[in-house]
Short mmCIF file of C-alpha atoms and ligand atoms in Angstrom, two decimals:
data_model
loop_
_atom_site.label_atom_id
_atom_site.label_comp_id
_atom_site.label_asym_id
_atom_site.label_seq_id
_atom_site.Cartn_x
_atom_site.Cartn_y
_atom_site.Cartn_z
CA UNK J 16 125.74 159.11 52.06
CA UNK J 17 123.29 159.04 48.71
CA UNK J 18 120.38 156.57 49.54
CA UNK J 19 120.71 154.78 46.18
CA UNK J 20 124.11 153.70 47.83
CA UNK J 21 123.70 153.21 51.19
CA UNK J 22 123.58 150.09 53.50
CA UNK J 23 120.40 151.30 55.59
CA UNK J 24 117.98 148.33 54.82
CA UNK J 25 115.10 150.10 56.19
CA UNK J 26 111.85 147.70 57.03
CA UNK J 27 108.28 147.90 56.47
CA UNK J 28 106.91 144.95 58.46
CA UNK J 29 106.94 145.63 61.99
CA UNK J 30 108.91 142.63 63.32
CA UNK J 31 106.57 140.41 65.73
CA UNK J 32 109.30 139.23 67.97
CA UNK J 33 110.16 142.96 68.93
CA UNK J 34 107.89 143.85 72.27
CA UNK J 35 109.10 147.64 73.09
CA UNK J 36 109.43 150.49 70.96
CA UNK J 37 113.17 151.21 70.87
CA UNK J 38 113.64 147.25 69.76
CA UNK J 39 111.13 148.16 66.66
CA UNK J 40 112.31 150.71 65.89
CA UNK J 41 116.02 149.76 66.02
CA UNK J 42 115.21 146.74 63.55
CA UNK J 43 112.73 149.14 61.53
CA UNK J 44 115.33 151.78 61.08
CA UNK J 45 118.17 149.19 59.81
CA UNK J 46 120.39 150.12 63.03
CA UNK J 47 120.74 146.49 64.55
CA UNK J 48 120.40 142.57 62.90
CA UNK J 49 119.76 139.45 65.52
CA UNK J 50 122.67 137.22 64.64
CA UNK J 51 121.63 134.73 67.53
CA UNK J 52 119.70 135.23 70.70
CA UNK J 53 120.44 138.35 72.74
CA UNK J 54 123.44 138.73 70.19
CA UNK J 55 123.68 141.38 66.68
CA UNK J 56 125.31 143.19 64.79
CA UNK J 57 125.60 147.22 63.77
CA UNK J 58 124.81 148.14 60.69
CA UNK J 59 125.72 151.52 59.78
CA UNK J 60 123.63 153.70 61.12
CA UNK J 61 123.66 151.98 64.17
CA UNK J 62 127.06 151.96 64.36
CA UNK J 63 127.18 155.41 64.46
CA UNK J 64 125.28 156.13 67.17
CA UNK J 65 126.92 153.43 69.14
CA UNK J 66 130.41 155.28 68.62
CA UNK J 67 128.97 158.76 69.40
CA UNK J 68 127.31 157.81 72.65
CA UNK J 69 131.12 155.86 73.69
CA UNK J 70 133.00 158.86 72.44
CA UNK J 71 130.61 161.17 74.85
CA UNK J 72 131.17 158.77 77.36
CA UNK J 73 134.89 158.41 76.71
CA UNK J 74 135.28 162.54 76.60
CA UNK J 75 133.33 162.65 80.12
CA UNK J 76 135.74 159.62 81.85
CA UNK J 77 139.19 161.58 80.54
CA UNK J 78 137.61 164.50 81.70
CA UNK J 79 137.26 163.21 85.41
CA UNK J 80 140.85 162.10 85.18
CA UNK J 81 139.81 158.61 84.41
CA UNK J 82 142.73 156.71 81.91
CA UNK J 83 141.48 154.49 78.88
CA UNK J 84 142.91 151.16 78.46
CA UNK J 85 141.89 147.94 76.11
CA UNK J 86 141.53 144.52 77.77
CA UNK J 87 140.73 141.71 75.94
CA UNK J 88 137.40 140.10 75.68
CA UNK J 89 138.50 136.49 76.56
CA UNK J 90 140.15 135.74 80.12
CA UNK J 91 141.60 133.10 81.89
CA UNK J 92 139.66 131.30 84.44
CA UNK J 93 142.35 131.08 86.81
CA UNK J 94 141.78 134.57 87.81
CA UNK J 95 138.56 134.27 88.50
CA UNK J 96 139.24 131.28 90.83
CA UNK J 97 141.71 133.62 93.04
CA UNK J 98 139.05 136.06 94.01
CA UNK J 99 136.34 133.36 94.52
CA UNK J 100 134.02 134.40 91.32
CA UNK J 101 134.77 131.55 89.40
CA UNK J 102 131.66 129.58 90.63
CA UNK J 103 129.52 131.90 91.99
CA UNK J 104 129.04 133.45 88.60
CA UNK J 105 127.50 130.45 87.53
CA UNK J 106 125.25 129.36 84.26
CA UNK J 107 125.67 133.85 83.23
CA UNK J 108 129.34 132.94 82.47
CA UNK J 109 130.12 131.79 78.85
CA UNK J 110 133.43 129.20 79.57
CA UNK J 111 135.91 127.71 77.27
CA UNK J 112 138.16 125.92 76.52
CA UNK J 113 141.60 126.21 73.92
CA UNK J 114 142.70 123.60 72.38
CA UNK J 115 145.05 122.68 75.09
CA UNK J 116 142.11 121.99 76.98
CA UNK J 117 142.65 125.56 79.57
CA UNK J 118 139.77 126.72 81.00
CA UNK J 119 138.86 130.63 79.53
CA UNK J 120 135.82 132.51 79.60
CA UNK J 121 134.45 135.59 77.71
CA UNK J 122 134.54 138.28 80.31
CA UNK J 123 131.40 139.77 81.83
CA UNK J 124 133.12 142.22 83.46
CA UNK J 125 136.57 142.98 84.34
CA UNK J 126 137.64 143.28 88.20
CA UNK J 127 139.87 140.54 88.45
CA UNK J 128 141.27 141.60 85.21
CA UNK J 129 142.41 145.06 85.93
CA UNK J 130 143.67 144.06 89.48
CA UNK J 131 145.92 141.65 88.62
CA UNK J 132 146.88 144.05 85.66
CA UNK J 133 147.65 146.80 88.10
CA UNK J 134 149.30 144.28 90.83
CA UNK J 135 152.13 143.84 88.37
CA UNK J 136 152.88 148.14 88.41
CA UNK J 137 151.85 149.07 91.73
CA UNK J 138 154.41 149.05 94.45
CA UNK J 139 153.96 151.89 96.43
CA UNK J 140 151.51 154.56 97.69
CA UNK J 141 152.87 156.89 95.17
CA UNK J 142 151.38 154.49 92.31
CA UNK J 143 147.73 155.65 93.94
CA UNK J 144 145.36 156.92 93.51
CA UNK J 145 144.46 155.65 89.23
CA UNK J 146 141.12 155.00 87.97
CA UNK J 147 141.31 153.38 84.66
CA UNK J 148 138.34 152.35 82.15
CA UNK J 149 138.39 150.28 79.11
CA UNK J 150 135.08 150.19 76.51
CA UNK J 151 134.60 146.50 75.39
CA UNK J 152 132.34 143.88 74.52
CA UNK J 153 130.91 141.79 77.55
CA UNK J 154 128.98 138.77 77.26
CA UNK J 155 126.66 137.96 79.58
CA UNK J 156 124.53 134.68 79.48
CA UNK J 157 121.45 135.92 80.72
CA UNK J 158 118.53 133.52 81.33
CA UNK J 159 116.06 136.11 79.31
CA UNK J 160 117.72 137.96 77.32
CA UNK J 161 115.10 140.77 75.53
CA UNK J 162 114.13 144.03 74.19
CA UNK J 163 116.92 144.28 72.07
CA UNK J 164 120.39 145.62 72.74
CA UNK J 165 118.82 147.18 75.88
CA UNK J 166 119.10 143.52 77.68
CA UNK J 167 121.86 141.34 75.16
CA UNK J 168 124.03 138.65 75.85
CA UNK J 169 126.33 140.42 74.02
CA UNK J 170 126.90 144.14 74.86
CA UNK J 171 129.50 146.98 75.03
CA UNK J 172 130.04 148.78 78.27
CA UNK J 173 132.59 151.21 79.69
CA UNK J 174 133.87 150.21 82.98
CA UNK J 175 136.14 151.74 85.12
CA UNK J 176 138.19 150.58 88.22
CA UNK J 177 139.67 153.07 90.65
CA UNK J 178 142.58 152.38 92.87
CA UNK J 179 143.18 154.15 96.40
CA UNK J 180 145.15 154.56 99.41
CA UNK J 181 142.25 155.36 101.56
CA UNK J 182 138.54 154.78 101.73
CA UNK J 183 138.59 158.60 101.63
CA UNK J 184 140.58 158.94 98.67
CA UNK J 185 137.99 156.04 97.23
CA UNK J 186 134.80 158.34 98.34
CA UNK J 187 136.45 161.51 96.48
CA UNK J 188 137.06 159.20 93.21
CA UNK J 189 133.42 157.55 93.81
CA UNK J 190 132.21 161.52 93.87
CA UNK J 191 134.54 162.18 90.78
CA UNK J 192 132.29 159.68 88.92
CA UNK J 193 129.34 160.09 90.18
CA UNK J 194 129.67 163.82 88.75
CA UNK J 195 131.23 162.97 85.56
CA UNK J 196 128.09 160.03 85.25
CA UNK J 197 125.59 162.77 85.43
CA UNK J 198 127.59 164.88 82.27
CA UNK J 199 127.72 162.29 80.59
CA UNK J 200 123.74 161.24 80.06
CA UNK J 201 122.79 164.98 80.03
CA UNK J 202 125.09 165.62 77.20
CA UNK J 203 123.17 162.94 75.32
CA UNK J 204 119.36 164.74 76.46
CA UNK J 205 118.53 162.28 78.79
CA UNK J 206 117.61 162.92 82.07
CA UNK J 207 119.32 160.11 84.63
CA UNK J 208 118.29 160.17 88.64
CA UNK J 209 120.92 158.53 90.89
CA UNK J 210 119.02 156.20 92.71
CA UNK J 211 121.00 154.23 95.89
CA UNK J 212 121.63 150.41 95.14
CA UNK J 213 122.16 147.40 97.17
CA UNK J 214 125.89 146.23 97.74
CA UNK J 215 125.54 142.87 98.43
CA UNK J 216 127.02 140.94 100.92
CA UNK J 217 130.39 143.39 101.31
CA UNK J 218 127.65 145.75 102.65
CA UNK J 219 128.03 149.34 104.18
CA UNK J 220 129.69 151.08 101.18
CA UNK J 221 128.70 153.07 98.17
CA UNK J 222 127.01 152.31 95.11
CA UNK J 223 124.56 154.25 92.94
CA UNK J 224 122.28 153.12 89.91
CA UNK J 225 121.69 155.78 87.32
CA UNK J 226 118.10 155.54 86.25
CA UNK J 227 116.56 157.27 82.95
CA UNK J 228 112.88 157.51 82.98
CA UNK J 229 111.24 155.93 80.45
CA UNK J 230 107.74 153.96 79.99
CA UNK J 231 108.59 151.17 79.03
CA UNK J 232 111.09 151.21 81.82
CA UNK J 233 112.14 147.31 83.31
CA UNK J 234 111.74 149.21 87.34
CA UNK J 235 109.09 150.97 88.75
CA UNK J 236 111.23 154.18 90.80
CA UNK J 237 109.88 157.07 93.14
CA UNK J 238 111.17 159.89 93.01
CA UNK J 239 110.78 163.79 94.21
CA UNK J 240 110.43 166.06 91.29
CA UNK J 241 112.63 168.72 92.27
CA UNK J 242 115.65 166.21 91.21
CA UNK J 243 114.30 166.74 87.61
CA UNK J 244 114.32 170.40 87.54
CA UNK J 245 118.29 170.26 87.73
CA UNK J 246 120.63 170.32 84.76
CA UNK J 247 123.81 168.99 85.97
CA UNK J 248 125.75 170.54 82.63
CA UNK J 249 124.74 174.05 83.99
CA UNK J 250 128.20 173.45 86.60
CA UNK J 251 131.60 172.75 85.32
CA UNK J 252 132.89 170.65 87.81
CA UNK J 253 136.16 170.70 89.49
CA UNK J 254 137.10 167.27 90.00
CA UNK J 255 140.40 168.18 91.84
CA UNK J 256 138.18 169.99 94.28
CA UNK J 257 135.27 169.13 96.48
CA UNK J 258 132.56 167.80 94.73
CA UNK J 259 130.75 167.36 98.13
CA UNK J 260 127.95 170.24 97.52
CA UNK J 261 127.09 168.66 94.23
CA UNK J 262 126.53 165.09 95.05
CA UNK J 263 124.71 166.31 98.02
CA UNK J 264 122.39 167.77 95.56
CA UNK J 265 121.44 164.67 94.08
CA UNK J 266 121.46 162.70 97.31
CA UNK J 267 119.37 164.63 99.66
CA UNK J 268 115.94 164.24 97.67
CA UNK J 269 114.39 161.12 97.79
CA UNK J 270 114.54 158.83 94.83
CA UNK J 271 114.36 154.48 94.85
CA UNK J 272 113.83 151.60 93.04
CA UNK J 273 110.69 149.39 94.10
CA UNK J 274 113.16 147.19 95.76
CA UNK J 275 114.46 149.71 97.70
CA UNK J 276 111.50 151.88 98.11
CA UNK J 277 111.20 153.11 101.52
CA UNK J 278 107.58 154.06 102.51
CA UNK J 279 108.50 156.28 105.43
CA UNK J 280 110.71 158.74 103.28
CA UNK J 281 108.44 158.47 100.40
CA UNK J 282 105.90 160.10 102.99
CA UNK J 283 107.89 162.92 103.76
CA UNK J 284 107.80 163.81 99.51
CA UNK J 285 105.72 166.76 99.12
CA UNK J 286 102.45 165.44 97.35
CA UNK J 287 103.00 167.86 94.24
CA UNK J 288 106.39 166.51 93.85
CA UNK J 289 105.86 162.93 93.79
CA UNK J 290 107.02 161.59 90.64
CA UNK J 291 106.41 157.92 90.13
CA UNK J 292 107.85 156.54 86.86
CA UNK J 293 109.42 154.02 85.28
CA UNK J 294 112.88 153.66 84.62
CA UNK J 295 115.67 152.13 82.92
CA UNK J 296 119.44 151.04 84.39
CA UNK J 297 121.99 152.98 82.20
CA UNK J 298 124.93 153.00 84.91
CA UNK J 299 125.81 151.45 87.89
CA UNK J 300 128.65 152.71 90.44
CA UNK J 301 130.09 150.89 93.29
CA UNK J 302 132.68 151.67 95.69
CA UNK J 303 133.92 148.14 97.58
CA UNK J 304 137.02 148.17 99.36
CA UNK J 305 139.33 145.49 99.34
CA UNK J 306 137.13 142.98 98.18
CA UNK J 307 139.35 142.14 94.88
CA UNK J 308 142.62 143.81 96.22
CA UNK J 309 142.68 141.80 98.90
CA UNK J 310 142.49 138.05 97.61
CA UNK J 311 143.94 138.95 94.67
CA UNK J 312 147.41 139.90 96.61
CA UNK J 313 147.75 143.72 95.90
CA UNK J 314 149.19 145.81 98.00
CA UNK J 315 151.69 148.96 98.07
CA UNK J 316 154.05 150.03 100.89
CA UNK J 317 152.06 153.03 102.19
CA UNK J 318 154.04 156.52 103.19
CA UNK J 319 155.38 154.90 106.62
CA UNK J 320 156.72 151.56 105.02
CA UNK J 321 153.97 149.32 105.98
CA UNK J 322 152.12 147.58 103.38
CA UNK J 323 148.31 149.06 102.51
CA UNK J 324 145.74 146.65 100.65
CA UNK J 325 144.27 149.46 97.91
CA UNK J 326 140.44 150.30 98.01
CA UNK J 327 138.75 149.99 94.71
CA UNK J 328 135.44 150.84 93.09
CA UNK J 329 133.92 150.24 89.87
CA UNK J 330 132.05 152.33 88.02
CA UNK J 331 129.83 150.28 84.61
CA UNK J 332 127.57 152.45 81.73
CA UNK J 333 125.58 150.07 78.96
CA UNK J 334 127.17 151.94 76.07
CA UNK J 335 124.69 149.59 74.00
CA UNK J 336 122.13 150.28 76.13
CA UNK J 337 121.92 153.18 75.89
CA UNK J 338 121.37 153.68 72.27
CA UNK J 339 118.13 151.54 72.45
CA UNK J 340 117.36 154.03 76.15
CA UNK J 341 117.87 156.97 74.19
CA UNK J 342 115.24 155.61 71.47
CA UNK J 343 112.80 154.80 74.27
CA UNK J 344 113.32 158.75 75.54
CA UNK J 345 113.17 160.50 71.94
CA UNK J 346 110.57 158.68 69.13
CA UNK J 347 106.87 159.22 68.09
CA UNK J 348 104.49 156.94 66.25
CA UNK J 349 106.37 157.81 63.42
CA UNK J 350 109.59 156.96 64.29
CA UNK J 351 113.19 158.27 66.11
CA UNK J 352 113.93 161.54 67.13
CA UNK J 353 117.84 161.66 67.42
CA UNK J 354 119.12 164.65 69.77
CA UNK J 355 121.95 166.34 68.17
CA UNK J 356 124.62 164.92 70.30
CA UNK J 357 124.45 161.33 69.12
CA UNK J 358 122.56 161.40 65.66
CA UNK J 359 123.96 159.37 63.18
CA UNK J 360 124.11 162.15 61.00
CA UNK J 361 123.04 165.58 61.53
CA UNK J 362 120.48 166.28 57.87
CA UNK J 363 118.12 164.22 55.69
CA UNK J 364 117.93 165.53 52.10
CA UNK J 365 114.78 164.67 50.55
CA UNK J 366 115.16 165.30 46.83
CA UNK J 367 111.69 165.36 45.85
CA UNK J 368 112.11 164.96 41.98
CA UNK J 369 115.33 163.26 41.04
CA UNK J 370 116.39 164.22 37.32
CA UNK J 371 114.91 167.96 37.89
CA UNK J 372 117.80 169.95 37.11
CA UNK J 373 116.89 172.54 39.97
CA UNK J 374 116.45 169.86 42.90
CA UNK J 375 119.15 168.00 41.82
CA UNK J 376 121.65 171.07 41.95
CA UNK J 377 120.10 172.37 44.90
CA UNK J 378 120.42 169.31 46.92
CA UNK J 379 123.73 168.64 45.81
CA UNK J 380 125.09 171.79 46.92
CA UNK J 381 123.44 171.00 50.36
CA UNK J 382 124.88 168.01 50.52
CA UNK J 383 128.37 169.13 49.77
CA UNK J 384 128.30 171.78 52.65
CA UNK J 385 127.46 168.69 55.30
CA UNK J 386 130.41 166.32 54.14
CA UNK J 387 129.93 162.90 56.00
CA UNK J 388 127.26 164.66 57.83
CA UNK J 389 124.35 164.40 55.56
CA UNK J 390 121.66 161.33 54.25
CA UNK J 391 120.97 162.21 50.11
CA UNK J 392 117.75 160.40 49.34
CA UNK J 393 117.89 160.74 45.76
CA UNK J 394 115.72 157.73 45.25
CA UNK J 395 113.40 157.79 42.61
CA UNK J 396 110.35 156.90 44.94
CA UNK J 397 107.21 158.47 45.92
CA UNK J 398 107.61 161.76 47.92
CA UNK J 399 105.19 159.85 50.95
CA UNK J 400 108.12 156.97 50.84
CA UNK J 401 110.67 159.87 51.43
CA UNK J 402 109.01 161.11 54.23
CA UNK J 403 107.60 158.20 55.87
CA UNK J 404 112.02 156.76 55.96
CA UNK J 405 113.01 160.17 57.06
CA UNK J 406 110.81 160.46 59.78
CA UNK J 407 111.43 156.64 60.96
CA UNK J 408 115.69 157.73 60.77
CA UNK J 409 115.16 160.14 62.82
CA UNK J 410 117.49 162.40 61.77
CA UNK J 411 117.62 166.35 63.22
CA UNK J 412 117.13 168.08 60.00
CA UNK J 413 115.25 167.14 57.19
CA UNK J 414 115.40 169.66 54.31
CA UNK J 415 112.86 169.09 51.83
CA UNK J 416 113.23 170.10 48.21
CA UNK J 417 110.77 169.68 45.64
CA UNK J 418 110.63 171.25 42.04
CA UNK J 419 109.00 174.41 42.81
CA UNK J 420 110.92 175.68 45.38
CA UNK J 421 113.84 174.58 43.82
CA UNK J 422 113.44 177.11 41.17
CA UNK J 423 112.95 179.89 43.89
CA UNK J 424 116.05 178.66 45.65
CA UNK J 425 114.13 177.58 48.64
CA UNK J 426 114.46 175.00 51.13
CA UNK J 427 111.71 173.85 53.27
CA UNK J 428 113.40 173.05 56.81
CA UNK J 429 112.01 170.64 59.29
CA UNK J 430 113.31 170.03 63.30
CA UNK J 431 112.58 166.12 63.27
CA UNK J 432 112.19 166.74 67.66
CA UNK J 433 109.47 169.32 67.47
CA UNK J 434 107.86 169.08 63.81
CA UNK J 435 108.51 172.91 62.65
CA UNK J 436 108.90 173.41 59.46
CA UNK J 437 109.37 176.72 57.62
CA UNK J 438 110.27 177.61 53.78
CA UNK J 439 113.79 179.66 53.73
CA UNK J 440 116.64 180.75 51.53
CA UNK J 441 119.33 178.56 50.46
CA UNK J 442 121.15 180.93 52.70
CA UNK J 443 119.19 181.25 55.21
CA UNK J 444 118.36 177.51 55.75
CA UNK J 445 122.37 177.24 55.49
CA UNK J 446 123.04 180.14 58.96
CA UNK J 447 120.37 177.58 60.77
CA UNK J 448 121.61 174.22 59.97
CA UNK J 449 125.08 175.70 61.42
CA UNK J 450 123.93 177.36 64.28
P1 ATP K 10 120.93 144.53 85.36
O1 ATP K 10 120.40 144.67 86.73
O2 ATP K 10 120.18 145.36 84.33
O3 ATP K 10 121.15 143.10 84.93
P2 ATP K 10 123.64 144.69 86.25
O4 ATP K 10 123.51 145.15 87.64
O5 ATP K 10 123.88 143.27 85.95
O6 ATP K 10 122.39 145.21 85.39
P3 ATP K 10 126.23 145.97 85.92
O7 ATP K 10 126.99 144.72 86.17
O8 ATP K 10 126.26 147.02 86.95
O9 ATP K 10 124.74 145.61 85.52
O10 ATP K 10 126.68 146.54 84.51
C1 ATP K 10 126.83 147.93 84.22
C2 ATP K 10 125.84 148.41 83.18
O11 ATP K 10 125.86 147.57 82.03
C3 ATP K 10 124.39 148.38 83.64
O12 ATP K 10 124.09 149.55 84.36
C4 ATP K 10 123.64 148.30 82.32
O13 ATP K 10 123.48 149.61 81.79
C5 ATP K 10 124.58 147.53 81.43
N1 ATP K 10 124.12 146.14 81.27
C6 ATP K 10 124.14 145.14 82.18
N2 ATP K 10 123.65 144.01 81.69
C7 ATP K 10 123.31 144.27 80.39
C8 ATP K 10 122.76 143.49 79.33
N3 ATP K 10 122.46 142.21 79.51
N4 ATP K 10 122.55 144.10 78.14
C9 ATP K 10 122.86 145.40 77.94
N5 ATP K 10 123.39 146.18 78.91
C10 ATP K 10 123.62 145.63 80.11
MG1 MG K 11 122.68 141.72 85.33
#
């Protein structure tokens, strides 16, 4: 993309509405545009980060043997009447009505959905187990919606829904993405504790929050250190297998919320490895029985004949989110610092003399060799403009080309995440931009 064509309405002004960095920024850097409260849209190069943070989550769901569907974003209320929702969701849940006066709503979230959708396949134990996940808008009426994408009315989230014979078979799928949940934020450089949630009123069963740590964080959490020195991508899982050992990892150090925070345990923390932070909710996974099969009439004639009411679980990640998370994990005062894995694009091309023969060619050739990959800015602004946008894009690589080295063939490189720079060949710049 060449600057002097591109839809990436950068912004001077800081906007006085925005109250955390990754909001700022996000509006600074032309990625998001309030439409309404709590509501926007993507421009470009937000866009692009959206889809490469769902396709790392969508990789990391197959991968665990989860299935991807695409239900629709408007339901009808009768289903949420059968499993008792319909009014306890209250003043959160955006209803409508069609013109023939039927009660809908825009879903947020889908378990009544998918139940009744799987009700109408299922008839026997054979159908089990399935966990299958859709990635769609949700809309969510929240009383304060702020901060940006990272708390919306609107926002896109995967969720999955498993389906089992037994609560065993449920805790091996609730391991399966429990695993596959840890992947999937470490792929994108963030570092996400599972921290033990409340169930509610079903009570007893699983359910795990995955909290990144970030300042500006909504939840205060406590944690032992040693859960940070871990990198979960350093084991390939085998999700056929037992994934006992590895969840056991992550669940025998101590790590809470404030509201669960346990003062007794917290004790027991070695003093050099308490880590108090804060944090932010990027994924939420619950395992809770028959609490939707049940009312909602699904059942399957188990291996003897006799009819078995499935247990389920449901397993949510903020795909939105996390884009404005990752932004609170990787910026300076400057602006973002993309990781590789979900930059918009991978290389900023500052041209610093548009019209100079040797820039021009150079940074043409450059940007040939990074098709769809590659930011031109072959504006004719000041060289200080260049930077100051580059820098606040965030991009990984910046190579920087100004008349003089031009004519030597050089390229002056720069790693946007740790500020090193360094003057190399055409060729040489070329062997480290593909490494
Ligand atoms: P919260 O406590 O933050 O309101 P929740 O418990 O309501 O979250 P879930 O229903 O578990 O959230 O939804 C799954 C995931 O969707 C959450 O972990 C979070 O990452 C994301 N999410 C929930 N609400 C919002 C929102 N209003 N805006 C953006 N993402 C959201
Ligand atoms: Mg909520």
């Amino acid at each position: 993309m060449r600057l002097t064509r591109a839809f990436l309405p950068t912004l001077k002004e800081i906007p006085a509405e925005a109250q955390i960095v990754s909001h700022r920024l996000m509006l600074r850097a032309g990625l998001i545009r309030q439409t309404s409260a709590g509501i926007y849209a993507w421009l470009p190069a937000g866009l692009r980060v959206l889809r490469k943070v769902e396709q790392i989550v969508r990789e990391e769901q197959d991968r665990a043997g989860a299935q991807e569907i695409l239900m629709p974003t408007i339901q009808p209320a009768d289903l949420w009447q059968r499993s008792g929702r319909y009014d306890d969701y209250g003043k959160e849940m955006l209803r409508i009505r069609d013109r023939h006066d039927r009660e809908m709503l825009f879903g947020p979230t889908n378990e009544e959905m998918i139940t009744d959708i799987f009700r109408g396949y299922a008839t026997s134990y054979r159908d089990l187990p399935r966990n299958i996940y859709h990635i769609q808008w949700k809309f969510r009426d929240e009383v304060r919606p702020r901060f940006g994408v990272m708390r919306g009315r609107e926002f896109l989230m995967k969720d999955a829904y498993s389906f089992d014979l037994t609560k065993e078979g449920a805790e091996h799928t609730y391991r399966q993405m429990f695993v596959a949940y840890l992947r999937t934020f470490a792929r994108m450089g963030l570092k996400a504790i599972p921290m033990q949630a409340d169930t509610g009123p079903i009570g007893g069963n699983l359910s795990h929050e995955f909290i990144i740590l970030a300042e500006t964080g909504e939840s205060e959490v406590f944690l032992d250190g040693k859960l940070l020195e871990h990198d979960p991508l350093a084991e390939a899982p085998d999700y056929d297998g037992d994934l006992t050992p590895l969840v056991d990892f992550w669940t025998k150090y101590y790590a809470a919320t404030e509201e669960k925070q346990d003062l007794e345990a917290w004790a027991q923390v070695p003093t050099e490895r308490k880590v108090t932070a804060r944090g932010i909710e990027v994924g939420h996974i619950f395992h809770f029985g028959t609490k939707y099969s049940a009312p909602m009439g699904l059942s399957v004639a188990g291996p003897d004949g006799t009819q078995v009411i499935p247990e389920m679980g449901s397993y949510g990640i903020g795909v939105s989110r996390l884009v404005a998370a990752l932004i609170e994990a990787n910026h300076d005062e400057n602006g973002i610092k993309w990781p590789d894995a979900v930059a918009p694009w991978k290389l900023s091309i500052i041209n610093l003399k548009p019209g100079d023969a040797a820039c021009d060619a150079l940074c043409e050739k450059l940007y040939a060799a990074f098709p769809g990959d590659a930011l031109l800015d072959d504006r004719p602004d000041r060289a200080g403009a260049k930077f100051a946008d580059a820098d606040l894009m965030g991009l990984p690589w910046q190579a920087i080309i100004g008349p003089r080295g031009a004519a030597n063939g050089k390229v002056e490189l720069k790693r946007r995440m740790t500020g090193e720079r360094e003057e190399l060949s055409y060729e040489d710049a070329m062997a480290k931009l593909s490494a």
